[in-house]
């Protein structure tokens, strides 16, 4: 039975929506158990029943404005740090929070720990497509690191491949490198070098450079980016989708009787679009490269989003994503080490 | 009388839409003259009259797939290179093209030339806002350079200020630095250093870091970014706006009679939104830091876009944007040189 460590105090509506989402996931997935870290009294007051749920009291909370690394180091009795420790000790298989993103990343790196040889785990986000059949694409690093090296981008390509295969069930996922042009000779120093590294690994189905304007049009399944650009693109997509929908709403409100009547007739259409643009159905953002799944749902998550994210975590643990990647990476590293040994001229 | 050098052969519908746009601008602005470079026979066949228009024959064209720097160096008799030479020689005041962007940038840098002390001119684009009163914001560098240094970003802040003031008429424009968080301590090595440089210049109305999700919501008038991230954000905004509008269209087509009727009633609303998202009304992208205005309209430009871009160029020349910036920059450089002289200990 897998066990998920939950920071029950993280998020704008915690612990209420977290507890509700956990109970829904618990009821649906009989192979899951939950460790809920937080204010025992509050949590117990919210729980309908304690089947496969253990509440562990924590006396502190890391707030949205706490300085991440400092908070993780100092607030040992916080719900987040205690949940991370449970993953580190092997008591739980994965870590989940809707709280402070920076603090969760810090807890993932400093407490849960990194896979050997992956110095900079990256944050993977899932975004909607408007064409194609798979409905969404993954973007990583979407913001864990502000400065990246070519080898980090290569590692994101591999990590993204394992996520797409083991969690989303996409065979041989298409990997694209976010760039300022599709031609192979285009790019910054970083993307030019990363392009060569990714292209050289024949285990990857690399489709080459992709541009930010095409991501929603099914150009690839996994988009590799440095964390600064990935973060900017993620936010530009979110901001623009929201801005256009607001503009539509405003225009309708100012369009008189006929426009309002038209909007009424299109109600289900607008709902359909909102549903397709809604990211919560894909779960949360995943810190790939950590020793266990570390997953963040957004601060304003409702119970449904918490449920979807726990479902995603269950697939990650069940699909043995981290184990499979680690095995592949260890074998690859051993092979490279052997090659470099045999390359050394004999004396 | 100002004179604008026009690459009449650049663009998907050239020379037709270019000639039409030029004649419209010529008829509206009696203080403008045009040098049209291209196939003399074709252009003459399209022109209604030659008032304030001089056609200069060029025997070559730089295509959309030509390698930019190479094409600019080799195709001396191309419409673009000849137009750029006319600006360099002082015969014309500004350069305009709808053709190959890379080639226009190369012609701007190599032929028109850079303002002294501005090693990396940046491309300024104008994008729509959905709230606020000014209706749009400027983003630079939106893609002229793939790798940038902090001092380049500082120069973009100053160049953007002069564009917003002299061309858009915005007093004391708000300058924002594109970043992965709004807090001053957030960012990459590049943006942290750029933040300090921009903040130190008290002539700038610096509002601090801005995030890509807020750009359309009136957070600032000028967004400063490195060319790689700026390009990604520009394309993400364009791609998402287009994707959402397509999704809307598709959903309506599949929504049955009531949905289609609703869409008919919202026709003017949709047109209104399309109009507000349409970038062509703001003119083209400007290579800021070049010795004269160098402006690019997109390849698929129609006559209206050509006209709007020529109108924008007229305002740039008339508003003495380049001259005012150059004067400020020279004074600033002289002041800094004097300060650094007086800082040197006397022997």
XYZ file of C-alpha atoms in Angstrom:
694
model
C 0.000 0.000 0.000
C 1.495 3.338 -0.993
C 1.582 6.199 1.481
C 1.396 9.901 0.584
C 2.678 12.573 2.995
C 0.395 15.606 2.858
C 1.153 19.120 4.101
C -2.416 19.747 5.250
C -1.732 23.375 6.238
C -0.407 24.645 2.869
C -2.690 26.668 0.574
C -5.191 29.486 0.745
C -8.085 27.291 1.913
C -6.112 24.828 4.010
C -6.738 22.610 5.807
C -10.371 22.389 4.606
C -9.937 21.821 0.857
C -6.881 19.633 1.446
C -8.768 17.340 3.805
C -11.747 17.152 1.436
C -9.521 16.320 -1.529
C -7.628 13.689 0.459
C -10.850 11.966 1.543
C -12.120 11.894 -2.038
C -8.842 10.333 -3.255
C -8.790 7.913 -0.328
C -12.342 6.769 -1.114
C -11.549 6.267 -4.789
C -8.122 4.637 -4.578
C -8.180 1.731 -2.134
C -4.433 1.170 -2.526
C -3.522 4.545 -0.995
C -2.828 5.678 2.563
C -2.299 9.247 3.773
C -0.202 10.917 6.436
C -1.759 14.317 7.137
C 0.572 16.805 8.815
C -0.942 19.853 10.470
C -3.119 21.126 13.270
C -4.538 17.899 14.683
C -7.619 19.505 16.140
C -8.604 21.316 12.965
C -7.953 18.301 10.768
C -9.833 15.882 13.008
C -12.750 18.271 13.017
C -12.890 18.158 9.227
C -12.369 14.438 8.589
C -15.439 12.325 7.852
C -13.581 9.146 8.800
C -9.998 8.083 9.405
C -9.811 5.013 7.158
C -6.270 4.853 5.774
C -5.569 8.342 7.140
C -3.139 9.114 9.945
C -3.077 12.630 11.364
C 0.290 13.800 12.678
C 0.253 16.991 14.694
C 2.585 19.817 13.661
C 2.804 23.027 15.656
C 4.157 25.323 12.932
C 3.111 26.466 9.461
C 5.297 27.877 6.661
C 3.445 30.870 5.252
C 3.283 32.112 1.673
C 5.624 35.003 2.515
C 8.224 33.057 4.481
C 11.701 33.045 2.939
C 11.804 29.447 1.587
C 15.229 28.056 2.479
C 15.313 29.788 5.837
C 11.821 28.577 6.730
C 12.623 24.973 5.820
C 15.805 25.102 7.910
C 14.236 26.780 10.942
C 10.644 25.562 11.119
C 11.395 21.932 11.961
C 7.914 21.417 13.403
C 6.078 22.786 10.398
C 3.614 20.604 8.512
C 5.735 20.836 5.342
C 9.070 19.943 6.929
C 7.545 17.073 8.931
C 5.851 15.712 5.800
C 9.155 15.928 3.901
C 10.953 14.109 6.724
C 8.389 11.303 6.497
C 9.326 10.868 2.822
C 13.028 11.014 3.577
C 12.768 8.330 6.272
C 10.898 6.052 3.888
C 7.709 6.213 5.921
C 5.903 7.842 2.967
C 6.366 7.493 -0.818
C 5.598 11.013 -2.001
C 5.196 14.594 -0.787
C 2.252 16.869 -1.537
C 1.597 20.536 -0.698
C -0.489 23.504 -1.905
C 1.660 25.910 0.121
C 4.691 28.130 -0.492
C 6.264 26.876 -3.761
C 9.790 27.955 -2.880
C 9.566 26.209 0.489
C 8.298 22.995 -1.109
C 11.169 23.093 -3.621
C 13.621 23.691 -0.772
C 12.117 20.816 1.231
C 12.339 18.617 -1.871
C 15.997 19.446 -2.486
C 17.231 19.652 1.107
C 15.133 17.005 2.848
C 13.772 14.517 0.293
C 17.010 14.860 -1.674
C 18.143 14.638 -5.290
C 18.767 11.594 -7.450
C 22.535 11.083 -7.698
C 23.938 12.978 -10.687
C 20.923 15.288 -11.008
C 22.230 18.502 -9.414
C 19.285 20.696 -10.431
C 15.859 19.053 -10.298
C 13.369 20.873 -12.504
C 9.711 21.722 -12.029
C 7.385 20.061 -14.536
C 4.057 21.728 -15.326
C 1.227 20.490 -17.513
C -0.519 22.883 -19.887
C -3.440 22.502 -22.268
C -3.253 22.064 -26.023
C -5.996 23.259 -28.341
C -5.306 20.736 -31.098
C -4.014 17.190 -31.250
C -5.257 14.189 -29.327
C -3.317 14.141 -26.063
C -4.908 17.349 -24.762
C -1.870 18.678 -22.931
C 1.884 19.101 -22.938
C 4.538 19.153 -20.213
C 6.942 22.017 -19.695
C 10.094 21.717 -17.598
C 11.894 23.446 -15.962
C 8.973 25.788 -15.334
C 10.742 27.662 -12.578
C 12.792 25.692 -10.039
C 16.080 27.221 -11.236
C 16.805 30.743 -12.467
C 20.124 29.810 -14.113
C 20.736 26.581 -16.009
C 23.527 24.791 -17.830
C 23.216 22.722 -21.033
C 23.539 19.420 -19.144
C 20.615 20.392 -16.908
C 18.450 20.861 -19.994
C 19.543 17.465 -21.269
C 18.535 15.941 -17.932
C 15.125 17.626 -18.200
C 14.643 15.981 -21.584
C 15.255 12.555 -20.018
C 13.217 13.270 -16.887
C 10.359 14.597 -19.006
C 10.435 11.479 -21.147
C 10.005 9.270 -18.070
C 7.149 11.414 -16.793
C 5.339 11.340 -20.148
C 5.808 7.580 -20.506
C 5.222 6.333 -16.977
C 2.626 8.817 -15.799
C 0.813 9.939 -18.942
C 1.244 6.676 -20.829
C 2.651 8.321 -23.966
C 4.834 5.908 -25.907
C 8.093 7.423 -27.107
C 7.045 10.997 -26.261
C 8.150 13.826 -28.553
C 10.710 16.066 -26.854
C 11.104 19.681 -28.041
C 13.630 22.314 -26.979
C 12.117 25.755 -26.402
C 14.003 28.159 -28.629
C 13.818 31.457 -30.505
C 13.508 29.712 -33.860
C 12.978 26.191 -35.144
C 16.156 25.933 -37.213
C 18.929 23.896 -35.498
C 21.455 26.755 -35.828
C 19.206 29.191 -33.910
C 19.453 29.894 -30.223
C 21.374 31.214 -27.268
C 24.698 29.696 -26.198
C 22.700 27.623 -23.721
C 20.152 26.210 -26.163
C 22.711 25.597 -28.901
C 24.759 23.398 -26.571
C 21.670 21.772 -25.060
C 20.424 20.989 -28.573
C 23.599 19.021 -29.295
C 23.420 17.098 -26.020
C 19.769 16.153 -26.454
C 20.209 15.254 -30.108
C 23.134 12.979 -29.284
C 21.006 10.747 -27.003
C 19.289 8.392 -29.400
C 16.960 7.077 -26.681
C 15.099 10.381 -26.970
C 12.501 11.123 -29.642
C 13.846 14.648 -30.142
C 11.797 16.750 -32.554
C 14.227 19.692 -32.384
C 13.580 23.303 -31.486
C 10.052 24.499 -30.793
C 8.754 28.065 -30.489
C 6.534 29.377 -27.708
C 3.768 30.293 -30.157
C 3.277 26.653 -31.216
C 3.220 24.856 -27.862
C -0.582 24.619 -27.695
C -0.720 23.245 -31.228
C 0.646 19.762 -30.613
C 4.274 20.290 -31.690
C 5.564 17.973 -28.951
C 4.676 16.221 -25.678
C 7.516 17.539 -23.519
C 8.963 21.052 -23.818
C 12.444 21.485 -22.343
C 13.447 24.966 -21.166
C 15.705 26.685 -18.690
C 13.747 27.590 -15.547
C 13.790 31.333 -16.184
C 12.362 31.160 -19.707
C 10.084 28.237 -18.831
C 8.627 30.232 -15.960
C 8.089 33.286 -18.178
C 6.370 31.218 -20.875
C 4.162 29.415 -18.344
C 3.050 32.736 -16.884
C 2.614 34.360 -20.304
C 0.326 31.510 -21.393
C -1.702 31.643 -18.162
C -1.898 35.434 -18.223
C -2.914 35.678 -21.872
C -5.592 32.985 -21.644
C -7.041 34.728 -18.626
C -6.776 38.188 -20.260
C -8.567 37.078 -23.425
C -11.370 35.452 -21.421
C -11.766 38.628 -19.358
C -11.806 40.743 -22.480
C -14.547 38.519 -23.868
C -16.568 38.885 -20.664
C -16.128 42.667 -20.599
C -17.044 43.040 -24.245
C -20.191 40.992 -23.717
C -21.188 43.055 -20.688
C -20.928 46.190 -22.849
C -22.581 44.775 -25.936
C -26.248 45.474 -25.226
C -29.227 43.149 -25.249
C -28.397 41.173 -28.389
C -24.849 40.489 -27.201
C -26.018 39.372 -23.767
C -28.606 37.089 -25.317
C -25.907 35.677 -27.588
C -23.681 35.044 -24.572
C -26.510 33.194 -22.858
C -26.846 30.937 -25.885
C -23.084 30.318 -25.835
C -22.989 29.551 -22.120
C -22.095 25.897 -22.596
C -19.458 26.847 -25.173
C -17.757 29.227 -22.749
C -17.926 26.582 -20.035
C -16.379 24.071 -22.410
C -13.468 26.426 -23.175
C -12.903 27.205 -19.522
C -12.828 23.475 -18.864
C -10.293 22.856 -21.597
C -8.018 25.647 -20.371
C -8.308 24.489 -16.747
C -4.977 23.086 -15.635
C -6.191 21.526 -12.388
C -7.378 18.417 -14.231
C -3.734 17.575 -14.956
C -2.694 17.675 -11.299
C 0.133 19.764 -9.885
C 3.671 20.736 -10.736
C 6.236 18.004 -10.087
C 9.830 18.454 -8.925
C 11.516 15.977 -11.253
C 14.940 14.767 -10.193
C 14.000 14.430 -6.526
C 14.360 10.979 -4.950
C 10.582 10.679 -4.521
C 7.650 12.486 -6.127
C 7.375 16.021 -4.723
C 4.243 17.711 -6.010
C 2.791 21.213 -5.728
C -0.800 22.201 -6.432
C -1.499 25.931 -6.654
C -2.267 27.939 -3.542
C -5.900 28.540 -4.426
C -6.577 24.809 -5.003
C -10.069 23.555 -4.294
C -10.837 19.995 -3.168
C -11.163 18.847 -6.791
C -7.636 20.053 -7.618
C -6.260 18.358 -4.507
C -7.999 15.157 -5.573
C -6.633 15.349 -9.160
C -3.135 15.982 -7.847
C -3.286 13.014 -5.467
C -4.490 10.893 -8.378
C -1.476 12.089 -10.375
C 0.861 11.250 -7.466
C -0.658 7.786 -7.199
C 0.112 7.183 -10.907
C 3.659 8.429 -10.391
C 4.301 6.084 -7.464
C 2.415 3.180 -9.046
C 4.152 3.693 -12.419
C 7.545 3.598 -10.664
C 8.613 6.719 -12.522
C 11.428 7.670 -10.164
C 12.758 4.105 -9.888
C 12.722 3.553 -13.647
C 14.454 6.851 -14.339
C 17.043 6.261 -11.612
C 17.846 2.808 -12.973
C 18.255 4.178 -16.494
C 20.379 7.080 -15.280
C 22.656 4.834 -13.179
C 23.184 2.457 -16.093
C 23.900 5.386 -18.410
C 26.367 6.913 -15.964
C 28.107 3.560 -15.487
C 28.320 3.090 -19.257
C 29.760 6.560 -19.752
C 32.278 6.021 -16.963
C 33.361 2.726 -18.550
C 33.689 4.389 -21.954
C 35.746 7.221 -20.568
C 37.998 4.667 -18.792
C 38.606 2.760 -22.018
C 39.245 6.063 -23.808
C 42.142 6.758 -21.484
C 45.332 5.760 -23.289
C 47.085 2.758 -21.667
C 50.512 3.411 -20.319
C 10.604 67.117 -45.458
C 11.428 63.698 -44.011
C 12.272 60.800 -46.291
C 11.572 57.121 -45.589
C 13.504 54.366 -47.378
C 11.183 51.467 -48.145
C 12.162 47.909 -49.062
C 9.253 47.466 -51.462
C 10.041 43.799 -52.188
C 9.969 42.472 -48.591
C 6.900 40.614 -47.338
C 4.482 37.922 -48.451
C 2.361 40.270 -50.585
C 5.104 42.622 -51.786
C 5.317 44.863 -53.651
C 1.494 45.269 -53.890
C 0.542 45.828 -50.232
C 3.709 47.851 -49.624
C 2.958 50.243 -52.479
C -0.682 50.602 -51.406
C 0.322 51.347 -47.805
C 2.962 53.859 -48.912
C 0.477 55.748 -51.090
C -2.026 55.894 -48.243
C 0.625 57.290 -45.862
C 1.921 59.691 -48.527
C -1.611 61.029 -49.126
C -2.219 61.506 -45.389
C 1.118 62.962 -44.293
C 2.133 65.831 -46.544
C 5.494 66.188 -44.772
C 6.726 62.754 -45.899
C 8.623 61.574 -48.940
C 9.379 57.977 -49.921
C 12.216 56.161 -51.624
C 10.872 52.849 -52.907
C 13.514 50.214 -53.631
C 12.561 47.257 -55.784
C 11.529 46.089 -59.213
C 10.914 49.380 -61.010
C 8.532 47.931 -63.552
C 6.323 46.187 -60.986
C 6.273 49.196 -58.652
C 5.507 51.704 -61.394
C 2.667 49.478 -62.552
C 1.133 49.616 -59.069
C 1.579 53.317 -58.229
C -1.429 55.604 -58.661
C 0.831 58.665 -58.802
C 4.425 59.521 -58.012
C 3.933 62.597 -55.818
C 6.701 62.549 -53.200
C 7.658 59.024 -54.250
C 10.915 58.092 -55.963
C 11.324 54.583 -57.296
C 14.867 53.213 -57.274
C 15.407 50.016 -59.206
C 17.040 47.077 -57.433
C 17.800 43.838 -59.251
C 17.909 41.484 -56.228
C 15.602 40.424 -53.406
C 16.503 38.917 -50.021
C 14.109 36.027 -49.447
C 12.558 34.837 -46.186
C 14.877 31.811 -46.143
C 18.125 33.603 -46.951
C 20.784 33.457 -44.229
C 20.551 37.049 -42.882
C 24.136 38.235 -42.410
C 25.381 36.470 -45.528
C 22.528 37.859 -47.646
C 23.120 41.424 -46.444
C 26.846 41.121 -47.200
C 26.434 39.491 -50.634
C 23.247 40.903 -52.130
C 24.446 44.476 -52.590
C 21.777 45.173 -55.215
C 18.881 43.928 -53.120
C 16.015 46.265 -52.275
C 16.786 45.932 -48.547
C 20.514 46.631 -48.750
C 20.004 49.582 -51.141
C 17.344 51.049 -48.842
C 19.677 50.663 -45.846
C 22.493 52.348 -47.788
C 20.196 55.315 -48.491
C 19.714 55.729 -44.721
C 23.414 55.371 -44.043
C 24.315 58.029 -46.602
C 21.811 60.447 -45.079
C 19.612 60.446 -48.140
C 16.759 58.930 -46.088
C 15.781 59.270 -42.400
C 14.444 55.803 -41.636
C 14.339 52.233 -42.965
C 11.214 50.133 -43.395
C 10.719 46.501 -44.471
C 8.169 43.661 -44.175
C 10.789 41.122 -45.286
C 13.249 38.752 -43.601
C 13.560 39.940 -39.962
C 17.100 38.673 -39.484
C 18.249 40.395 -42.651
C 16.652 43.679 -41.615
C 18.368 43.456 -38.205
C 21.668 42.703 -39.936
C 21.175 45.650 -42.329
C 20.341 47.845 -39.337
C 23.456 46.831 -37.416
C 25.933 46.538 -40.282
C 24.783 49.275 -42.650
C 22.690 51.856 -40.755
C 24.944 51.364 -37.740
C 24.658 51.557 -33.957
C 24.577 54.562 -31.675
C 28.013 54.880 -30.043
C 28.077 52.956 -26.759
C 25.063 50.796 -27.614
C 26.693 47.522 -28.642
C 23.469 45.491 -28.821
C 20.446 47.312 -30.206
C 17.226 45.634 -29.109
C 13.973 44.967 -30.916
C 10.964 46.768 -29.438
C 7.505 45.282 -29.970
C 4.131 46.692 -28.973
C 1.508 44.409 -27.455
C -2.072 44.954 -26.345
C -3.266 45.426 -22.767
C -6.738 44.388 -21.662
C -6.992 46.909 -18.828
C -5.654 50.386 -18.171
C -5.950 53.418 -20.369
C -2.937 53.347 -22.690
C -4.111 50.219 -24.506
C -0.665 48.714 -25.091
C 2.787 48.093 -23.674
C 6.242 47.876 -25.216
C 8.524 44.894 -24.840
C 12.251 45.004 -25.605
C 14.429 43.164 -26.463
C 11.845 40.973 -28.175
C 14.410 38.981 -30.106
C 17.347 40.829 -31.656
C 19.883 39.145 -29.342
C 19.915 35.606 -27.969
C 22.421 36.371 -25.187
C 22.439 39.587 -23.154
C 24.455 41.245 -20.408
C 23.080 43.362 -17.547
C 24.246 46.631 -19.142
C 22.318 45.796 -22.319
C 19.138 45.449 -20.255
C 19.845 48.795 -18.624
C 20.233 50.349 -22.088
C 16.890 48.833 -23.124
C 15.267 50.530 -20.150
C 16.590 53.918 -21.338
C 15.834 53.286 -25.012
C 12.327 52.123 -24.133
C 11.761 55.255 -22.080
C 12.608 57.448 -25.059
C 10.339 55.442 -27.337
C 7.417 55.639 -24.917
C 7.921 59.376 -24.365
C 8.748 60.623 -27.838
C 6.647 58.267 -29.922
C 3.747 57.257 -27.685
C 3.607 60.523 -25.748
C 3.644 58.834 -22.329
C 5.084 61.148 -19.693
C 7.573 59.479 -17.384
C 6.738 55.947 -18.578
C 6.756 53.086 -16.077
C 9.653 50.698 -16.730
C 9.400 47.084 -15.525
C 11.990 44.313 -15.590
C 10.636 40.941 -16.722
C 11.428 38.472 -13.980
C 10.394 35.198 -12.345
C 8.963 36.999 -9.317
C 8.148 40.559 -8.301
C 10.341 40.669 -5.196
C 13.651 42.542 -5.733
C 15.724 39.578 -4.509
C 14.235 37.245 -7.145
C 15.799 36.469 -10.490
C 18.629 35.027 -12.512
C 22.170 36.357 -12.271
C 21.353 38.514 -15.284
C 18.154 40.077 -13.955
C 19.531 40.600 -10.434
C 22.405 42.662 -11.832
C 20.188 44.431 -14.362
C 17.760 45.296 -11.553
C 20.541 47.103 -9.695
C 21.691 49.016 -12.770
C 18.182 50.146 -13.720
C 17.281 51.056 -10.153
C 20.421 53.181 -9.804
C 19.402 55.478 -12.690
C 17.038 57.962 -11.080
C 15.961 59.355 -14.464
C 13.965 56.161 -14.912
C 10.520 55.571 -13.423
C 11.397 51.997 -12.491
C 8.502 50.010 -11.047
C 10.666 46.963 -10.335
C 10.226 43.376 -11.438
C 7.146 42.350 -13.400
C 5.886 38.865 -14.198
C 4.810 37.630 -17.637
C 1.271 36.877 -16.411
C 0.605 40.546 -15.568
C 1.882 42.312 -18.680
C -1.559 42.747 -20.255
C -2.927 44.167 -17.007
C -1.253 47.566 -17.033
C 1.680 46.873 -14.686
C 4.020 49.080 -16.721
C 4.499 50.837 -20.070
C 7.862 49.354 -21.027
C 8.923 45.776 -20.252
C 12.668 45.155 -20.319
C 13.865 41.614 -21.070
C 16.787 39.766 -22.554
C 16.107 38.930 -26.208
C 15.726 35.202 -25.636
C 13.089 35.480 -22.906
C 11.449 38.501 -24.536
C 11.061 36.563 -27.768
C 9.596 33.548 -25.943
C 7.109 35.738 -24.061
C 6.079 37.624 -27.213
C 5.439 34.349 -29.030
C 3.681 32.782 -26.028
C 1.292 35.752 -25.847
C 0.613 35.702 -29.602
C 0.232 31.920 -29.661
C -2.088 31.764 -26.663
C -4.350 34.585 -27.850
C -4.650 32.895 -31.213
C -5.184 29.446 -29.628
C -7.985 30.694 -27.359
C -9.736 32.440 -30.258
C -9.486 29.267 -32.359
C -10.805 27.187 -29.488
C -13.754 29.566 -29.239
C -14.424 29.285 -32.955
C -14.202 25.478 -32.913
C -16.441 25.200 -29.878
C -19.053 27.428 -31.531
C -18.941 25.390 -34.743
C -19.667 22.261 -32.693
C -22.289 23.792 -30.440
C -25.437 23.279 -32.506
C -28.063 25.761 -33.582
C -28.379 27.725 -30.354
C -24.611 28.198 -30.095
C -24.329 29.354 -33.686
C -27.194 31.778 -33.220
C -25.493 33.053 -30.084
C -22.263 33.567 -32.007
C -24.131 35.535 -34.652
C -25.480 37.837 -31.955
C -21.945 38.241 -30.564
C -20.430 38.976 -33.957
C -19.603 42.589 -33.132
C -18.178 41.530 -29.755
C -15.816 39.042 -31.382
C -14.819 41.657 -33.936
C -14.143 44.107 -31.110
C -11.869 41.602 -29.336
C -10.027 40.756 -32.524
C -9.508 44.479 -33.040
C -8.157 44.980 -29.539
C -5.748 42.060 -29.866
C -4.601 43.197 -33.324
C -1.038 44.418 -33.101
C -0.871 46.030 -36.541
C -2.516 49.217 -35.244
C 0.640 49.860 -33.182
C 2.949 49.682 -36.191
C 5.969 47.431 -36.478
C 8.895 46.264 -34.369
C 11.654 48.853 -33.977
C 15.396 48.197 -33.731
C 16.216 50.604 -30.896
C 19.845 51.624 -30.584
C 20.362 51.976 -34.337
C 21.463 55.399 -35.633
C 18.141 55.896 -37.435
C 14.728 54.259 -37.062
C 14.814 50.724 -38.508
C 11.336 49.211 -38.506
C 9.919 45.796 -39.359
C 6.280 44.997 -40.055
C 5.339 41.322 -40.166
C 5.687 39.341 -43.371
C 1.949 38.951 -43.926
C 1.305 42.702 -43.589
C -1.596 44.149 -45.534
C -1.693 47.731 -46.820
C -3.289 48.917 -43.551
C -0.397 47.537 -41.487
C 2.120 49.128 -43.850
C 0.287 52.430 -43.443
C 0.213 52.204 -39.617
C 3.907 51.367 -39.539
C 4.811 54.327 -41.766
C 2.725 56.526 -39.487
C 4.718 55.184 -36.514
C 7.994 55.869 -38.337
C 6.869 59.417 -39.102
C 6.250 59.998 -35.381
C 9.662 58.573 -34.539
C 11.463 60.848 -36.993
C 9.289 63.860 -36.202
C 9.598 63.299 -32.422
C 13.388 63.185 -32.780
C 13.529 60.028 -30.700
C 16.968 58.894 -31.860
C 18.488 62.402 -31.583
C 17.088 62.981 -28.085
C 18.275 59.611 -26.838
C 21.706 60.033 -28.412
C 22.127 63.457 -26.799
C 21.122 62.098 -23.370
C 23.379 59.074 -23.756
C 26.394 61.170 -24.832
C 25.916 63.551 -21.905
C 25.565 60.618 -19.514
C 28.674 58.927 -20.888
C 30.648 62.180 -20.648
C 29.476 62.684 -17.066
C 30.440 59.130 -16.115
C 33.849 59.541 -17.757
C 34.419 62.791 -15.847
C 33.358 61.131 -12.578
C 35.636 58.193 -13.129
C 38.511 60.613 -13.922
C 37.971 62.508 -10.687
C 37.741 59.181 -8.832
C 41.251 58.303 -9.941
C 43.644 59.200 -7.112
C 46.021 62.049 -8.026
C 49.667 61.218 -8.057
